Amino acid sequence: MQSLYSGENNQQEDNHQCATYIFPASRAMPSTMMSDDLSSVTRDTQTTSATVFKGHARSASHGAVGTGAVSSASSVGVIGRPSALKQNRGHQRAFSQGQISDGGTVGFQKGHSRVSSKTDFILPPGHRDTESIPGAGSVAKTHGHSRQASRSESIYTLRQSGTPNLWTQFQSYVLRRGGKTDVEGSRCRTVVPNHLVPPHTPKKLHPNGKSPDNKIRTTKYTLLSFLPKNLLEQFHRVANLYFIFIVLLNWFPAINAFGKEIAMIPVLFVLGVTAIKDLFEDRRRHASDKRINNSTCRVYRSEEERYKKTLWKKVRVGDLVHLSNNEVIPADILLLRSSDPNGICYIDSCNLDGETNLKQRQVARGFVEKQDIFEPCKFRSVVEVDGPTTKIYRFHGSIVHPDGERVPVSTDNLLLRDCMVKNTDFVEGIVVYAGHETKAMLNNGGPRYKRSNLERQMNLDIIWCVLILIVLCVIGAAGCKLWLSSYDGISVPPFIPSMQNSTTEGILSFWTFVIILQIMIPLSLYVTIEMAKLIQVYHIHNDVNLYDPETNKRIECRALNIPEELGQVQYIFSDKTGTLTENKMIFRRCTVGGIDYNHPPPENIQVHHEDLKLNSVRTGDNLVAHGYILSGEEQHVCGIPLMKLKTRPGVPLPLLVNPRLQEELEAGARPSVHSQRLQEFLLLLAVCNTVVVSQHPHHDIMNASGVIEQTADSLPGRVVPTSVPTSVPVTGCLPRVDTAPAQYTLLSESRSVTPSPPPQPCSMATASPLSSSPGSRPKVLGVPSLLVVRRATTPTPSPCELKPIFEAESPDELALVDAAYSYGCRLVKRSPQVATVSMPGQGALDFEILKILPFDSARKCMSVVLKHPVSHQKILFCKGADSTILPNLAPTDDVVMQQHIFRTQQHLNSYARQGLRVLVMARRTLTDAEFLEWQRSHVEAELAVEGRERKLRESFSRLESNLTLLGATGIEDRLQEGVPETIAALISAGIVVWVLTGDKPETAINVAYSARLFQPQMELIKLSARSRDQAESAILFYLSKVQQESSIGTSSSSTSRGLNQVGVFTRPSAGNGNIGSSAGLRHAMVVDGKTLTYILDRRSNLQKPFLKLTQYCTSVLCCRTTPLQKAYIVRIVKEQLKMRTLAIGDGANDVSMIQTADVGIGISGQEGRQAVMASDFALSRFKFLGRLLLVHGHWCYDRLARMVLYFFYKNATFVFLIFWYQLYCGFSGAVMIDQMYLMLYNLLFTSLPPIAIGVYDQDVPEQILLAQPSLYNQGRLGLVYQPHSFWVTMADSLYQSIVIFFICEAAYHNTEVGIWEFGTTVTTSCMFVMLCHVAIETRSWTVIHLASILLSITAFYVFSLVYNTVCLQCFGLPSNYWVIQQTIGSSIYWASVFLSTVMALLPRFVWRVVETTLFPKDVVRAVLDHKVAARRGEGFLVSWSRSTSTSSIFRNADFRPKHVTQNSLTAVG
């Protein structure tokens, strides 16, 4: 094969430089053949015939090996097994893991084939297979799909690979909708290292040229595509198409009513405003993209033979990248090298999937031994990988070495974009997916569009407007025909120079009326609503009362089009852990051998700063001690309450040692049986987990610019400063520092130039070469705990004496490991094979890890099998839920052990009643034969094709049986601040609150009482069934009982307390928020996950009776629920009860629930950002939900509802005025109002007051809304905008239009007034009526409200005066010269305007007065009561000072509503 590059373009090979890549001269190489061509030019090998694939081809993985007449660098060949149904036809199975094919020729058959997956499955039949052509070197072709199974999926939907039609391609190109589809059907591709390719190679000739670069663009538009693309999107709105149709209709001479240019003004204005808004939103996305694309990383450059700092957007597929600890991964990278000697690294994927557990990744097979000698330039292998797919944990491929050896790679070897490297000094790898092909970008759906209930009601009313418009046009057309029919005997009717027959004129007049009455459809309403919602969201985002200073986070509004939905929520579904609780675990109690050991909470525990200085590290002006941060002032305080210490995220609160446990643990030279049991219990806490241990902060010897720094060993006579990262072994110690050379100061300064690329990563960088400032680590247990206080023997300890850094997947494990560490059982080091534990009295012991049985939701436990270094016994340690461990205990006749089990069960029940999270610990000693037998059967289960997951669970269960009880623990997860008050306020607002948790019922019920979800006076309905029949009988029994109580309570009570529209018992309207006054009919429900399984099954027919029963409950608690059950509960409540739902959660397991609900809220806590990314609004704490709904939700709904009704009112009134004039012009379609007034009526003259109402009007002050949550019923029940509200508005418009028109007609009756003068009077009267109507409907007057009214009437008069003075024949319109000047000089004009305004608004004004006085609504009554109380001076205490002769007024703190910060003292002298 001839090279395109020769002569000076070829680089010379030597020991320090890699061979030049040589391209084929004849054609561009297909991706499946790239490695074959590469091998043919880099080494001398036998050329074989290529296998051509049509369809989707995948590479081999997981150890599948095929031999035959296939190119060594092409896709591996396998022999298809005979079909399970028919020989050589129909279904074809592929090799599963471990199958090896040997033989000669490999033939590929047509149809669907799969290559070496972990889960073998049968493909659909119906594909005709042809006989493969025997013989070596034959070319076989495959038609259809070749698929490869992932680890977690066994069912696939095969996708057609046909080319879409041209229109679909055009839409996908213009709207960019095709970029984020799952492209699993695409061919496998070959990635060639870029350092093998000559520099400056054209993209068309580059082997990786077809792959996109790493530059991302989430914007919709570019400079050239903005106008056509934005217009295409706006034309998807029916209203815009309607008005475009009106504009085009006006160009027909026979039916045109307005000037062609004038008719385009409203449409152009609306399209222009919407385009500006879209451009503003796109500009924000562009700024975010620019910040991410300009982040930096280190990429290997062959020209300079070193890593060099490069922008993310310049990273290409095939680049080798070097990453340090806590550095964000810029692209999907195949791991080739790690600083860990075992080739392991850890990543934090909370930015991607919300999971905070550290995921382990390892270098590809065969590269572990090359860690120390690995050099980027010597990596000359190519990588074959699948096409990009949206499945995060699906990746298959292989590394093809120059000698033809193939090394399979999978998800365990892939580092995903937006994840963060953790617990590793550095890693290196090759980019396989970049930019929009990375899994992070393929799964980045962005904000979703949701429609609120108010918007749906508004769209329905717009349809009614269309019907009203059609009726008016039909009446006008019929009137035109009848009027013309009266002149049939006259050749030329008056005022009509030429006409056709009356029927034709009637049909043409129909379209004329469509044009002149077009504003019946409020086009500008859409733009006004979008602007109002945008400003509402802005004010919500900048509310200081929704800002959390501890986390430095404010509310994040991701959905811009549903703020009013916050005011109409009827059901709330909440997660518990991390949402209602702090997710900061406190080790409170433990029981070992039937003895309960209490660990009191850390409140009121004073800590002296001398003790804190032990093992402390100074960072700037702060002192970091025991994982807690002391400011400069706090370091000099004698006693500091522990609860006031600022903790790093994930650091458990301090633990106070139990003296009895400490004494029994230190039993002396002859330990007792109980002390040995205690040591085993603590050993289990230390090793039965997934905790990652690090002895020191991780450092990388390469700085941010890619320069390798010198270490201490290469600088004799110098002391290395701690601020400069040095390469030290994991077990080594960081040297102490006294002085720092200048050159290291310069290097450390160069490290701070690389920003943290993604927006708000879950964890802060610590000791990273990319971040020079100290930061916090997520779920990190820093230095020793406060439980044992000793005086410091040395002024400053060495870092070797510091506590290891623990990183775990959950705070529970950190609390357990910290508790074991506190009692001397210290986890020192951990690797996949060995766990080093320092035992009290025994020193450091290395326990060999034989097997880890990971936790899953089905078993509800996890286990680890260890080999004891002294006794050489194989021991199984298991921890999990009591419902799993206790039934698996070995039967025993020992009375002492039976007592231990009984007491442990009593302690567990006590812990659950206290609201603690309980875990049971057990052990089992295994013989060598038992373990080997289990291991053999477990390997068979791992290799199973069918029922693999079930067989693995059965294998785990066999080992986790015949256990011996060690003890149990109780961990407290405290409620967040303000949770009880918030839940009580939400229930008082009439909202039904459901809490969905995975905890056991006893724990969840206790937390429910603490959170005031349940009240002591409530009657609990507990549903706990183990069969479908039991569930049905329990539901029907409780349902009949509650219905009977409800009927008795309703008949005996003078005031009806039946079910309201939401299915919630009505409560007294008194605004004290006391929910106990109606306790006689109040119920709460508790249901467990097993019962939910029967209820949610559609075949059981239990959903309707269950939901009917929940309607009698104010709160529901679901225990032991799975994520899918959470989402399904939300869906059935939303669909079957037709309720508006809100879901709130903080973890990845809450995403389905959040996306299913009408409003999804994510808590930006310690569980990652997956819930936030899937939500519509993001809060930092649950307590802010009360203010968000009760204040902002109430305001948004009330404002937008009244604004929409006002829009319908003012447009309909103007249309009716034009229609009444047709009675006097023979239904000719003539208009007495100037065309400019018609077009600017909505756009200019009446545009500001609706925005003032929709954004700044307040029907109730916030302090009253917070003090009286029951006022939320106005939005929850939809009382402002009801179905009949539209027709009431239309009736009011009809009356006012009649008053305005006929008063003006009567004023000018039998006068010689001109048509434009009469029209100006009518227009002015209408303007004053509209603006005075706004004044009546305004609830709170501000400068904005007053300015909007004054500016509107001023704009009308200024425009009229200028227009009638300057414009003689503008735009081809009839001359209106000097009309307004002449009209306003007439007394009839002013009398008509005044009289019509008063008469039109008098009924509405009288009704408002009567309603407010005699029939006030709850909102009006609350405002009036508040004003009366303020005038009477309630809530104030007045004192008089004789000495100073002054009075002081003190505000009573109990009178002022909560959550409102006001001055407590006002002095009056």
XYZ file of N, CA, C and O in Angstrom, residues 44 131 179 203 229 343 539 567 573 743 873 1077 1153 1265 1378 1444:
64
model
N 4.884 -6.347 8.964
C 4.747 -7.258 7.830
C 3.892 -8.429 8.264
O 4.265 -9.198 9.118
N -27.237 -19.495 3.351
C -26.110 -20.343 3.692
C -24.809 -19.568 3.513
O -24.620 -18.849 2.538
N -29.624 15.141 17.086
C -28.321 14.981 17.683
C -28.271 14.176 18.934
O -27.243 13.713 19.334
N -8.519 16.989 7.668
C -9.555 16.252 8.385
C -10.125 15.124 7.543
O -10.452 14.053 8.058
N -34.755 29.716 11.685
C -35.061 28.692 12.670
C -36.059 29.199 13.710
O -36.992 28.484 14.105
N -3.527 -0.467 39.135
C -4.210 0.010 37.947
C -5.650 0.426 38.181
O -6.483 0.328 37.278
N -37.978 37.325 39.845
C -38.189 37.757 41.234
C -38.120 36.571 42.194
O -37.626 36.714 43.320
N -48.952 27.577 42.535
C -50.082 28.013 43.342
C -51.291 27.125 43.237
O -52.340 27.449 43.817
N -45.574 14.845 46.909
C -44.902 13.572 47.127
C -43.438 13.879 47.450
O -42.735 14.469 46.628
N 11.379 28.903 43.451
C 10.948 28.269 42.207
C 9.672 27.448 42.409
O 8.844 27.348 41.520
N -8.919 -18.389 59.221
C -10.303 -18.766 58.979
C -10.915 -17.874 57.902
O -10.542 -16.712 57.749
N -58.283 21.296 65.035
C -59.659 21.607 65.349
C -60.624 20.655 64.687
O -61.734 20.481 65.143
N -39.817 9.991 39.805
C -40.932 10.638 40.481
C -41.004 12.115 40.132
O -42.087 12.662 39.880
N -50.007 35.557 54.179
C -49.998 34.255 53.518
C -49.239 33.213 54.327
O -49.640 32.044 54.393
N -56.019 66.502 11.926
C -56.573 67.426 12.918
C -57.892 66.917 13.536
O -58.680 67.681 14.086
N -38.053 60.105 81.265
C -37.775 60.748 79.981
C -39.014 61.294 79.314
O -38.913 61.938 78.270
